[in-house]
PDB file of C-alpha atoms in Angstrom:
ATOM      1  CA  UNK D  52     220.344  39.634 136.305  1.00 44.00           C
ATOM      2  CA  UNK D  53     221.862  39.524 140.508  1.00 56.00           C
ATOM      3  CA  UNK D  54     222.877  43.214 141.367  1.00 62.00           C
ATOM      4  CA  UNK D  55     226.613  42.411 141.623  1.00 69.00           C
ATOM      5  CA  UNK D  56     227.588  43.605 145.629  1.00 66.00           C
ATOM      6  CA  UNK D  57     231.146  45.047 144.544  1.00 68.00           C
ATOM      7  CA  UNK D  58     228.745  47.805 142.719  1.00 78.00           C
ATOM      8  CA  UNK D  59     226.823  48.563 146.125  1.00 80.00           C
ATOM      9  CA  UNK D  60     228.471  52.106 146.698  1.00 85.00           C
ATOM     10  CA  UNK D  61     225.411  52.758 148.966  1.00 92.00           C
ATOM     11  CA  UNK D  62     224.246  51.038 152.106  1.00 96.00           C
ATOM     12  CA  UNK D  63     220.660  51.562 153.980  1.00 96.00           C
ATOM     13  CA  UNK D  64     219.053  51.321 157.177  1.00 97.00           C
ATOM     14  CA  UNK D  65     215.885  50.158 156.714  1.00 96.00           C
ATOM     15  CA  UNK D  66     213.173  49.821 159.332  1.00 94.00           C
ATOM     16  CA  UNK D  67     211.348  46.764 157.527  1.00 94.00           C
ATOM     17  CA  UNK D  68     211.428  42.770 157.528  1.00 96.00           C
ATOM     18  CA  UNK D  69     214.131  41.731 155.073  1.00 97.00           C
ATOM     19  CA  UNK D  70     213.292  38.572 153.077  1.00 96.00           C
ATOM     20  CA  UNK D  71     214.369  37.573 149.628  1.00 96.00           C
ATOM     21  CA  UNK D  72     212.751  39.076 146.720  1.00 96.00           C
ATOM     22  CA  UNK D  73     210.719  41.695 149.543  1.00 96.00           C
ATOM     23  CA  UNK D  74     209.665  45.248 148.509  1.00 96.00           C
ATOM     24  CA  UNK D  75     211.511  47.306 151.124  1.00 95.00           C
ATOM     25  CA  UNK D  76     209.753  51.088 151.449  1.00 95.00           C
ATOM     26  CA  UNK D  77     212.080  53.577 151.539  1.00 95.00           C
ATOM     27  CA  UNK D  78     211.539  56.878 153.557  1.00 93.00           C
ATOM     28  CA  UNK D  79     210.987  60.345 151.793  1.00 93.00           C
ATOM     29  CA  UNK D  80     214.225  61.553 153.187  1.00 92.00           C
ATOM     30  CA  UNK D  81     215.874  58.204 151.875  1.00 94.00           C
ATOM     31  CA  UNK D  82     214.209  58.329 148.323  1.00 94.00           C
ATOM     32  CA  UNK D  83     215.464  62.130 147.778  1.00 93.00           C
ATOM     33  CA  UNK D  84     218.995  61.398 148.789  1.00 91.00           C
ATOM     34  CA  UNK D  85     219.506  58.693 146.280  1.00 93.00           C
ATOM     35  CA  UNK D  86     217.988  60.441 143.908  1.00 91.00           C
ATOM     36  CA  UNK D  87     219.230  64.011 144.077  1.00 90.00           C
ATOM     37  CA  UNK D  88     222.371  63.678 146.202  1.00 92.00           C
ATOM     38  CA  UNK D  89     223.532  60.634 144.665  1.00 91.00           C
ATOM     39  CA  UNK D  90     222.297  60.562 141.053  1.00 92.00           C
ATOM     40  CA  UNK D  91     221.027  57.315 141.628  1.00 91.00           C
ATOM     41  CA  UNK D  92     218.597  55.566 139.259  1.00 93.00           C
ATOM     42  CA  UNK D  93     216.346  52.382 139.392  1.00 93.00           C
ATOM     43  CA  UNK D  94     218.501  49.232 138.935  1.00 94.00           C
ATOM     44  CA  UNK D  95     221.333  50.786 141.197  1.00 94.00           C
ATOM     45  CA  UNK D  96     222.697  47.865 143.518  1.00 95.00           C
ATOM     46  CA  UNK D  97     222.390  48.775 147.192  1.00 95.00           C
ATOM     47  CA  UNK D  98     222.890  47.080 150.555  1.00 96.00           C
ATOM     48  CA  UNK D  99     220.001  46.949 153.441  1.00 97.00           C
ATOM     49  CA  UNK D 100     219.809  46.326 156.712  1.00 97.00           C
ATOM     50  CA  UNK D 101     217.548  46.388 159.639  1.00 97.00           C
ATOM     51  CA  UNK D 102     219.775  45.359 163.116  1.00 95.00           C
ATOM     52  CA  UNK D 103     217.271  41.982 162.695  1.00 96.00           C
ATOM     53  CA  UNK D 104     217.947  40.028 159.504  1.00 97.00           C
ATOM     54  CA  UNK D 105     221.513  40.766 158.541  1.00 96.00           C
ATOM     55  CA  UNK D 106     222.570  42.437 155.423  1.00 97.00           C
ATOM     56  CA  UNK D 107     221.500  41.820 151.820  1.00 97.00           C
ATOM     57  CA  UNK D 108     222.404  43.384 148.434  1.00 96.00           C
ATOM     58  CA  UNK D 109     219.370  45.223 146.664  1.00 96.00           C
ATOM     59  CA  UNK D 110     218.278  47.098 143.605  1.00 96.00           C
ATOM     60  CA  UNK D 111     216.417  50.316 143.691  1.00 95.00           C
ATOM     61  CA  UNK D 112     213.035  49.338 141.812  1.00 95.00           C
ATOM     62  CA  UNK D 113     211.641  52.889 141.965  1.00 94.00           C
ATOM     63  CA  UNK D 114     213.032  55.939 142.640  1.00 93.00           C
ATOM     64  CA  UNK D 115     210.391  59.323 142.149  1.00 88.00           C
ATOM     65  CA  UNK D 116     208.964  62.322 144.141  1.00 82.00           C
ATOM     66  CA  UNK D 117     210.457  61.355 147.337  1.00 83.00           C
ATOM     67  CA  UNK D 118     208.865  57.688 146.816  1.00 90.00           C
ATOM     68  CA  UNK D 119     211.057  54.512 146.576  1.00 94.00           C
ATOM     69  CA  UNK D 120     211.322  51.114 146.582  1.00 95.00           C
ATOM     70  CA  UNK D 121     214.026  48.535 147.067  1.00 96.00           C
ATOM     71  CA  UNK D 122     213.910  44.600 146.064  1.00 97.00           C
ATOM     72  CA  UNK D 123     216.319  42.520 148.090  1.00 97.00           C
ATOM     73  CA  UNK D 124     217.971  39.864 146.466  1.00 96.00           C
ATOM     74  CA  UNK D 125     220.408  37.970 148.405  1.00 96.00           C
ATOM     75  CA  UNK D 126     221.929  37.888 151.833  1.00 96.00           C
ATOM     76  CA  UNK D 127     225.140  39.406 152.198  1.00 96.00           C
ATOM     77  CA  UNK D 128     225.940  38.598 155.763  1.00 95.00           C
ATOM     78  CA  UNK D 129     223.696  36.622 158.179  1.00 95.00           C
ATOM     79  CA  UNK D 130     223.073  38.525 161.547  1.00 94.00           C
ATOM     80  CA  UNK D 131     225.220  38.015 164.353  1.00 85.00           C
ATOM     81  CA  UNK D 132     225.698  40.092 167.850  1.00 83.00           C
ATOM     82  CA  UNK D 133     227.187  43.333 168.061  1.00 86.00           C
ATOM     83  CA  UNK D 134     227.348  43.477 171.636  1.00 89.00           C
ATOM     84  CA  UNK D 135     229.107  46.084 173.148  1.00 94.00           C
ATOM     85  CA  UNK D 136     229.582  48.494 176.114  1.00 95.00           C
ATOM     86  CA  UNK D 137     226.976  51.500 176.991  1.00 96.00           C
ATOM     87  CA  UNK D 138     228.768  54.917 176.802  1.00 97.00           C
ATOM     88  CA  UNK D 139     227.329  57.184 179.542  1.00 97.00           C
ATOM     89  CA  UNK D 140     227.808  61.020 178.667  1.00 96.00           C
ATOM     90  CA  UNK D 141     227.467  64.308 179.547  1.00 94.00           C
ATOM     91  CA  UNK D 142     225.881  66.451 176.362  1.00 91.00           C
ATOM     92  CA  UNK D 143     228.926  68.910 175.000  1.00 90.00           C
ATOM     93  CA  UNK D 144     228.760  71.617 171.888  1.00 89.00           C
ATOM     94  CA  UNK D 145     227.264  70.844 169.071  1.00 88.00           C
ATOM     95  CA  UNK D 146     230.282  69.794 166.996  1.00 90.00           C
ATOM     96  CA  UNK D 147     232.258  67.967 169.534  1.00 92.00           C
ATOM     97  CA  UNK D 148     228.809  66.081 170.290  1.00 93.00           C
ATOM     98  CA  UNK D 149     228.356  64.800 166.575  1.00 94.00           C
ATOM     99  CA  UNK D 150     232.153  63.849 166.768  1.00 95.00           C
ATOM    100  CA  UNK D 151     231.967  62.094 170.006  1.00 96.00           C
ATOM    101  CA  UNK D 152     228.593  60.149 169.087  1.00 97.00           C
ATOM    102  CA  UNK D 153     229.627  59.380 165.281  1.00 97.00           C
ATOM    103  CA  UNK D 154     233.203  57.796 166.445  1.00 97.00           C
ATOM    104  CA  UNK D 155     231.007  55.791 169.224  1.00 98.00           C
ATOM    105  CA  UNK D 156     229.318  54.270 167.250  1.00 98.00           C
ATOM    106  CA  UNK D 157     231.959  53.273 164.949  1.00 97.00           C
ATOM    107  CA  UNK D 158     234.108  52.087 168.469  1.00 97.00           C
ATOM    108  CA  UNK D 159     231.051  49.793 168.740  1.00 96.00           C
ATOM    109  CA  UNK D 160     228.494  50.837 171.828  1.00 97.00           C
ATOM    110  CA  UNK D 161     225.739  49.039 172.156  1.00 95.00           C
ATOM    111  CA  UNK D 162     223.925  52.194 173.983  1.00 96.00           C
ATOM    112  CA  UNK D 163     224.280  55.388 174.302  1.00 97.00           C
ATOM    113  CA  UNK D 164     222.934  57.314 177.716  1.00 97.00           C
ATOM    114  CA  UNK D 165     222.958  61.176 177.888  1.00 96.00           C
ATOM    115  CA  UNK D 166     222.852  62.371 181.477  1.00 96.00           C
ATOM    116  CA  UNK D 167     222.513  65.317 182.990  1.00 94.00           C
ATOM    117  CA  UNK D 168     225.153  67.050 185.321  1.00 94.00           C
ATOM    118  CA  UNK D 169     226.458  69.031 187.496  1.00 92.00           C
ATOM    119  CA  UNK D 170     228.696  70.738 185.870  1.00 87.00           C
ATOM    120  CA  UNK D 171     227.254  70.137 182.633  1.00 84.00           C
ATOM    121  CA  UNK D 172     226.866  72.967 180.313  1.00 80.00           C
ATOM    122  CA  UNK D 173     223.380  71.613 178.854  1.00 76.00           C
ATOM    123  CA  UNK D 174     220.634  69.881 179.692  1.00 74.00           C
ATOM    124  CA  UNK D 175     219.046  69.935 175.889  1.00 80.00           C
ATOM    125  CA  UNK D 176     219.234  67.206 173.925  1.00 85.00           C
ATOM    126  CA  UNK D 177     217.667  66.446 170.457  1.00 90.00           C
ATOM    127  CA  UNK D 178     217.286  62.599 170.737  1.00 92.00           C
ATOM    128  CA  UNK D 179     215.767  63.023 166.761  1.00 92.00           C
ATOM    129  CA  UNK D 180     219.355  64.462 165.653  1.00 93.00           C
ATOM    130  CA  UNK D 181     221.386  62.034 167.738  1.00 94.00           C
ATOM    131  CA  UNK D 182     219.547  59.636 166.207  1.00 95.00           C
ATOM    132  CA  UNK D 183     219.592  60.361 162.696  1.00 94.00           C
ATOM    133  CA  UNK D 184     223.264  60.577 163.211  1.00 96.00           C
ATOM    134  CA  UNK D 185     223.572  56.977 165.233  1.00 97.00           C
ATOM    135  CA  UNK D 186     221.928  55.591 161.865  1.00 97.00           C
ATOM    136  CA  UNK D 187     224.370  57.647 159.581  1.00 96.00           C
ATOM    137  CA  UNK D 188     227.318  56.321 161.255  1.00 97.00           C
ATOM    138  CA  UNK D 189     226.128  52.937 160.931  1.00 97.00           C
ATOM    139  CA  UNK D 190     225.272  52.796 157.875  1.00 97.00           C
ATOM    140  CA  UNK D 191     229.159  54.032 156.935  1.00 95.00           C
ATOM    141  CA  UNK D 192     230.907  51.808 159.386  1.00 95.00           C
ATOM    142  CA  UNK D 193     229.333  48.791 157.821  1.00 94.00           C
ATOM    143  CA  UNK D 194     227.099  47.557 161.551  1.00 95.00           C
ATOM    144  CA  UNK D 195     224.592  44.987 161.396  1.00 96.00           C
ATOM    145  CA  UNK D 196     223.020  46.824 164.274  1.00 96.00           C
ATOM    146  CA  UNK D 197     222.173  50.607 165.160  1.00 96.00           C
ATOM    147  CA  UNK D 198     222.807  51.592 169.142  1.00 96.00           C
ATOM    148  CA  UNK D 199     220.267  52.272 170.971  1.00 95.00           C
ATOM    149  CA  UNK D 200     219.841  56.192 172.344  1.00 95.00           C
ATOM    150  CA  UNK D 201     217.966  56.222 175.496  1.00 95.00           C
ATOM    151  CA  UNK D 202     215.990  59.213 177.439  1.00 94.00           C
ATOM    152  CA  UNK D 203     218.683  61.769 179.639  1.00 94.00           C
ATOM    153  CA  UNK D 204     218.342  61.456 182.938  1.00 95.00           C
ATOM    154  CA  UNK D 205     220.104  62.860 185.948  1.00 95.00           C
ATOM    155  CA  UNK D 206     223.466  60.960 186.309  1.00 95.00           C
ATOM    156  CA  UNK D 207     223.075  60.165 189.908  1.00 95.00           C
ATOM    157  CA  UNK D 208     219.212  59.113 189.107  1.00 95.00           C
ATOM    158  CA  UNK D 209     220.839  56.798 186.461  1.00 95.00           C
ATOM    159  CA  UNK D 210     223.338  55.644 188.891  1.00 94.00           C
ATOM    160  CA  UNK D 211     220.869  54.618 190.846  1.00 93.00           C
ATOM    161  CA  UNK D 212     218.822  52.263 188.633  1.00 92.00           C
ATOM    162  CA  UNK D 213     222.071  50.550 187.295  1.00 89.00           C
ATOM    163  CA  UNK D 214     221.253  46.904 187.255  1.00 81.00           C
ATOM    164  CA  UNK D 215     222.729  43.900 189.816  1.00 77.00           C
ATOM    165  CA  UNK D 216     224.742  42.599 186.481  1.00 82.00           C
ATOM    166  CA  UNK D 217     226.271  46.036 185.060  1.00 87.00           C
ATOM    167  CA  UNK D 218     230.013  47.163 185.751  1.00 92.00           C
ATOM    168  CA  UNK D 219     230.680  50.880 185.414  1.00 94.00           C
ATOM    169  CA  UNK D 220     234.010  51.719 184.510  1.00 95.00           C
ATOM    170  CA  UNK D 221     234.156  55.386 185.967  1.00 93.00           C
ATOM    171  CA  UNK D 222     236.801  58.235 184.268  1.00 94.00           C
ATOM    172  CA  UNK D 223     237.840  59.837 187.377  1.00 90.00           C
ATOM    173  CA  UNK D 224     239.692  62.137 186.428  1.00 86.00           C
ATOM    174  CA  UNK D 225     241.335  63.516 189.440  1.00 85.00           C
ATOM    175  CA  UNK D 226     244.060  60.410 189.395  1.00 82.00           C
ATOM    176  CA  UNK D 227     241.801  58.008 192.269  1.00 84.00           C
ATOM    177  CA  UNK D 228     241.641  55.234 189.823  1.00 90.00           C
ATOM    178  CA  UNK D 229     244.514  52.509 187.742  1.00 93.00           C
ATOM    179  CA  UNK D 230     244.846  52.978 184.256  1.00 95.00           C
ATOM    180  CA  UNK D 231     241.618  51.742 182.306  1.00 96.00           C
ATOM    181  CA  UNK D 232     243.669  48.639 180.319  1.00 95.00           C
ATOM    182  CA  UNK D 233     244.797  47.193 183.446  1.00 95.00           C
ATOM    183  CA  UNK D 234     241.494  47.037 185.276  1.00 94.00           C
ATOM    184  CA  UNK D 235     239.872  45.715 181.757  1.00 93.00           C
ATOM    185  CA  UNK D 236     242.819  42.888 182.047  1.00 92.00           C
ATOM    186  CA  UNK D 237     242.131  42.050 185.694  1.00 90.00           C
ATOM    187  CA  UNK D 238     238.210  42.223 184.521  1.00 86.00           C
ATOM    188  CA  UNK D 239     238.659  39.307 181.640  1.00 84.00           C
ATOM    189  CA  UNK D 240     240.986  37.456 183.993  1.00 83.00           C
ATOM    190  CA  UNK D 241     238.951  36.791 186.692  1.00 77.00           C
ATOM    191  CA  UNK D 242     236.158  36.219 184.440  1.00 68.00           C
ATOM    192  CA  UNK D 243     234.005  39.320 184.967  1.00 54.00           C
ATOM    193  CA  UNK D 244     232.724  39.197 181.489  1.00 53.00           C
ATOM    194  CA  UNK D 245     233.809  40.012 178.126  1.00 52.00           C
ATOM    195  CA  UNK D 246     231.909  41.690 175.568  1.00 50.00           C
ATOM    196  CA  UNK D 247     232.826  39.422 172.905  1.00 47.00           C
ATOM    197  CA  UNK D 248     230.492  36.424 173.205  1.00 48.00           C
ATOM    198  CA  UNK D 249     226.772  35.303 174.351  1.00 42.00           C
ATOM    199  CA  UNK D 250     229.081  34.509 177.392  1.00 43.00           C
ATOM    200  CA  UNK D 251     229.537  37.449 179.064  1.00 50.00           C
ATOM    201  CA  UNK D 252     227.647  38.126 182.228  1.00 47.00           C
ATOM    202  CA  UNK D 253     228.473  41.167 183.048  1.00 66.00           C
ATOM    203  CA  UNK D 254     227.029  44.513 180.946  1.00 90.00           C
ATOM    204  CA  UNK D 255     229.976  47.394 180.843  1.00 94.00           C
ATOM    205  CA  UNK D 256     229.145  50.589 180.988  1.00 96.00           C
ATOM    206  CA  UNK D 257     231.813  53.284 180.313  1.00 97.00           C
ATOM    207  CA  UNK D 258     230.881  56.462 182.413  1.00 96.00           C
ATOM    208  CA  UNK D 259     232.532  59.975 180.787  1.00 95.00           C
ATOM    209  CA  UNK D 260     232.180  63.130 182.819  1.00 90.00           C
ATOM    210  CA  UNK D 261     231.056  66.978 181.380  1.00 89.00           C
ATOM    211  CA  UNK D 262     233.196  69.555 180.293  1.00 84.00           C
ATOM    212  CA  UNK D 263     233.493  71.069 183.732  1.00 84.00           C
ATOM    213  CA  UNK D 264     234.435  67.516 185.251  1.00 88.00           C
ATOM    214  CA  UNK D 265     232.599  65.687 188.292  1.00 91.00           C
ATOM    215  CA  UNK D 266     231.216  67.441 191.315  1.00 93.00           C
ATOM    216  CA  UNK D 267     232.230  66.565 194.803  1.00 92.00           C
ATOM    217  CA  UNK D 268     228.534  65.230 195.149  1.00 94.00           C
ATOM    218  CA  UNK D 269     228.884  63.205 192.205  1.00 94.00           C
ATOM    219  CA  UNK D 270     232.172  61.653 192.633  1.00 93.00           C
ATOM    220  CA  UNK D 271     231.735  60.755 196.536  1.00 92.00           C
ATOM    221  CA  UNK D 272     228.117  59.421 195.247  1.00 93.00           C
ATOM    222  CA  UNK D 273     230.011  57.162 192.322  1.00 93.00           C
ATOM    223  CA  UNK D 274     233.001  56.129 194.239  1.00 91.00           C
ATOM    224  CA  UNK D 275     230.375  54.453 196.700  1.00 91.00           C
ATOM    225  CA  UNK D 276     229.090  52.070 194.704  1.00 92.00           C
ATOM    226  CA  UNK D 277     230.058  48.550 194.706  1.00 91.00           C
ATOM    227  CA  UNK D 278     229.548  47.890 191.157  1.00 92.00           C
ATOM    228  CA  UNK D 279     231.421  50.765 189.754  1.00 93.00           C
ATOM    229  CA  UNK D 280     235.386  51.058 189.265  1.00 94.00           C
ATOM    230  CA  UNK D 281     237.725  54.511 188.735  1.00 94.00           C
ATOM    231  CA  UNK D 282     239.619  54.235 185.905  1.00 96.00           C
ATOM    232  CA  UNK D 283     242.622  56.496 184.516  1.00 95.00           C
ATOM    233  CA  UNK D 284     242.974  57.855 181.342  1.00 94.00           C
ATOM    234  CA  UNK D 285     246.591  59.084 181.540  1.00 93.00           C
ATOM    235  CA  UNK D 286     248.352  61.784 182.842  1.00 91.00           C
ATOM    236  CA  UNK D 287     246.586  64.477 181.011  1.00 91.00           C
ATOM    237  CA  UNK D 288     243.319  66.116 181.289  1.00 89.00           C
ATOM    238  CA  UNK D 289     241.179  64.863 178.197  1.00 92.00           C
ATOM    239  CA  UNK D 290     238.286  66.407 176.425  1.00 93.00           C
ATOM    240  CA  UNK D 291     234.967  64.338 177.143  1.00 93.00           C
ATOM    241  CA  UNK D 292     234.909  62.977 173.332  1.00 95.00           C
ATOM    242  CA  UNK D 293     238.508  62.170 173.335  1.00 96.00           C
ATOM    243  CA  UNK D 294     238.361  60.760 177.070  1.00 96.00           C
ATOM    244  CA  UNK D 295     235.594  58.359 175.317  1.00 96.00           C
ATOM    245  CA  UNK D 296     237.600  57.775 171.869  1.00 97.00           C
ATOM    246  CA  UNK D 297     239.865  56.748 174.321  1.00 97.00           C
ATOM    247  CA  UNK D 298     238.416  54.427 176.837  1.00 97.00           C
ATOM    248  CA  UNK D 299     236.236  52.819 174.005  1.00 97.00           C
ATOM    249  CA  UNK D 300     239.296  51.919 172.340  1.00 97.00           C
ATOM    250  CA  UNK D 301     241.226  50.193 174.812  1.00 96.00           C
ATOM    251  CA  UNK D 302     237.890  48.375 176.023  1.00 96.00           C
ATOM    252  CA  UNK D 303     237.433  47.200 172.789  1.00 95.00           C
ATOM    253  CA  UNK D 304     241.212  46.252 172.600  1.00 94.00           C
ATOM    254  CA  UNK D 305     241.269  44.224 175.907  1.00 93.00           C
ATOM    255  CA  UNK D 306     237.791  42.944 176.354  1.00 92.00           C
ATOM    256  CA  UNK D 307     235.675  43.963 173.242  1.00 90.00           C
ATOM    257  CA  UNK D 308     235.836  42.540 169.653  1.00 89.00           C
ATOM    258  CA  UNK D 309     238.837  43.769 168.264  1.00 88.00           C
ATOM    259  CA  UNK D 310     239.747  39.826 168.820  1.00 77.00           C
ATOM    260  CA  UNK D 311     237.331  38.701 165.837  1.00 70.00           C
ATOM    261  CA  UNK D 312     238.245  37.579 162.652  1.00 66.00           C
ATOM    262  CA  UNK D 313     238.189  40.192 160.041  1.00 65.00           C
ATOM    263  CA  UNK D 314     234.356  40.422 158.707  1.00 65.00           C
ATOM    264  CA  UNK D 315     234.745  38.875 154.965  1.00 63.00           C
ATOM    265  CA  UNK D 316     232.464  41.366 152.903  1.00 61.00           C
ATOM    266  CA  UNK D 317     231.089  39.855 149.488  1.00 59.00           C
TER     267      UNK D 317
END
C-alpha cells in the first residue's frame, strides 16, 4: 500500500541519492529521534530530501538500536532552485545566534558567511552546531535545499575576495546609506539581477555588522568598494539578528521569491 503524504508528520534530510523504491540509510542520531523522541515505528510515512533530487514521501522500513532505514516511494516535488542572497555576519551570543541563523534560513539564504570583526565579541564558531541547526531549520521550513555555511574569515579578508559578479548590500548603520527597499527597487529596475530566476547575474550578498557596530577601518575600507552599496535600516539602531530578519525580508520582498506561486504540497 503508497504511504499516504498527508500522514508525513516528519520530514528528513538525507545525505543519499534519492530514487524510487531506494534504501535511504539513516544516521544514528536520525534513527534514535524517530524512534525515541517521536514514537515512531516501521511503516511510518516520512518525507526525504537531499538539496539534489527533490522531495519524496517514504516509509521507515527499519527502525532499531540507532539503525534505520527508509524506502522512498514517490516524488513529492521535483527539484527546482532555491537561489537566494548570502548573509554575511558577525558571530553574536549563543541564543541570539541560533535565532538569527534558524530565521535565515527560513528568509531563504543561499549562504551563510561568519566573519570576524572588529568589534566583534567572538571569534569562535562551531561550524558542526551551525550546521546541524541550518539542516533543522530546513527540514521545518519545508526547503528543497540546505545553505551552505562557509569557513569565518576576517571581514575585510572576505571583502577582499568578493567576486567581479557579487553586489554587497552594506547595513551602515550610522545613516550614510538610502533605505534598503529603495536601492533593491533601483537594483531590479535597471536590471542588476534578481534572485528569482536562472537569470540573474548578479550574486547579493547582505553584509550585517557585530554587536559593537563597524570600525572606522572597516567602514572607510567597505564604503570604497565599487561593488558594494550602504543601505538603511530605519531610524533605529537594530540588533544584528533583527537588522538581518529585516533586510532579508524586504530583499526577498523586492527582488527575492516572495513573487512565486504558492508551492502546492501533495
Amino acid at each position: 500500500m503508497t504511504a499516504d503524504a498527508t500522514r508525513a508528520r516528519q520530514r528528513l534530510f538525507v545525505r543519499d541519492p534519492i530514487t524510487q523504491g531506494g534504501e535511504i540509510e539513516l544516521a544514528p542520531e536520525q534513527s534514535h529521534y524517530l524512534e525515541h523522541v517521536m514514537r515512531l515505528k516501521p511503516g511510518t510515512p516520512v518525507k526525504i530530501f537531499n538539496g539534489l533530487d527533490g522531495e519524496w514521501l517514504g516509509t521507515i522500513s527499519e527502525l532499531r538500536k540507532k539503525k534505520g532505514r527508509i524506502t522512498a516511494e514517490r516524488q513529492l516535488r521535483e527539484q527546482g532552485n532555491e537561489v537566494g542572497p548570502t548573509l554575511v555576519f558577525a558571530p553574536i551570543k549563543k541564543q541570539r545566534l541560533d535565532f538569527l541563523i534558524e530565521k535565515a534560513v527560513e528568509l531563504g539564504v543561499e549562504r551563510l558567511q561568519p566573519v570576524i570583526t572588529q568589534h566583534g565579541i567572538t571569534d569562535k564558531v562551531r561550524l558542526d552546531r551551525l550546521q546541524a541547526q541550518v539542516i533543522e531549520a530546513a527540514e521545518q521550513c519545508e526547503r528543497l535545499t540546505v545553505p551552505e555555511i562557509c569557513e569565518p574569515v576576517r571581514l575585510l579578508d572576505w571583502v577582499a575576495n568578493v567576486a567581479e559578479n557579487h553586489h554587497l548590500l552594506f547595513c551602515d548603520e550610522t545613516g550614510s546609506g538610502s533605505p534598503i527597499g529603495d536601492v533593491l527597487s533601483q537594483l531590479l529596475a535597471k536590471g542588476a539581477g534578481s534572485a528569482i530566476d536562472n537569470t540573474n547575474v548578479v550574486n547579493h550578498a547582505i553584509v550585517i555588522g557585530p554587536e559593537g557596530g563597524f570600525s572606522a577601518d572597516e567602514l572607510e575600507h567597505i564604503r570604497k568598494q565599487p561593488f558594494a552599496t550602504p543601505v538603511s535600516l530605519g531610524p533605529r539602531i537594530l540588533r544584528a539578528e533583527t537588522a538581518a530578519i529585516a533586510a532579508l525580508t524586504v530583499f526577498q520582498d523586492r527582488i527575492g521569491d516572495w513573487s512565486h506561486r504558492p508551492v502546492t504540497r501533495n
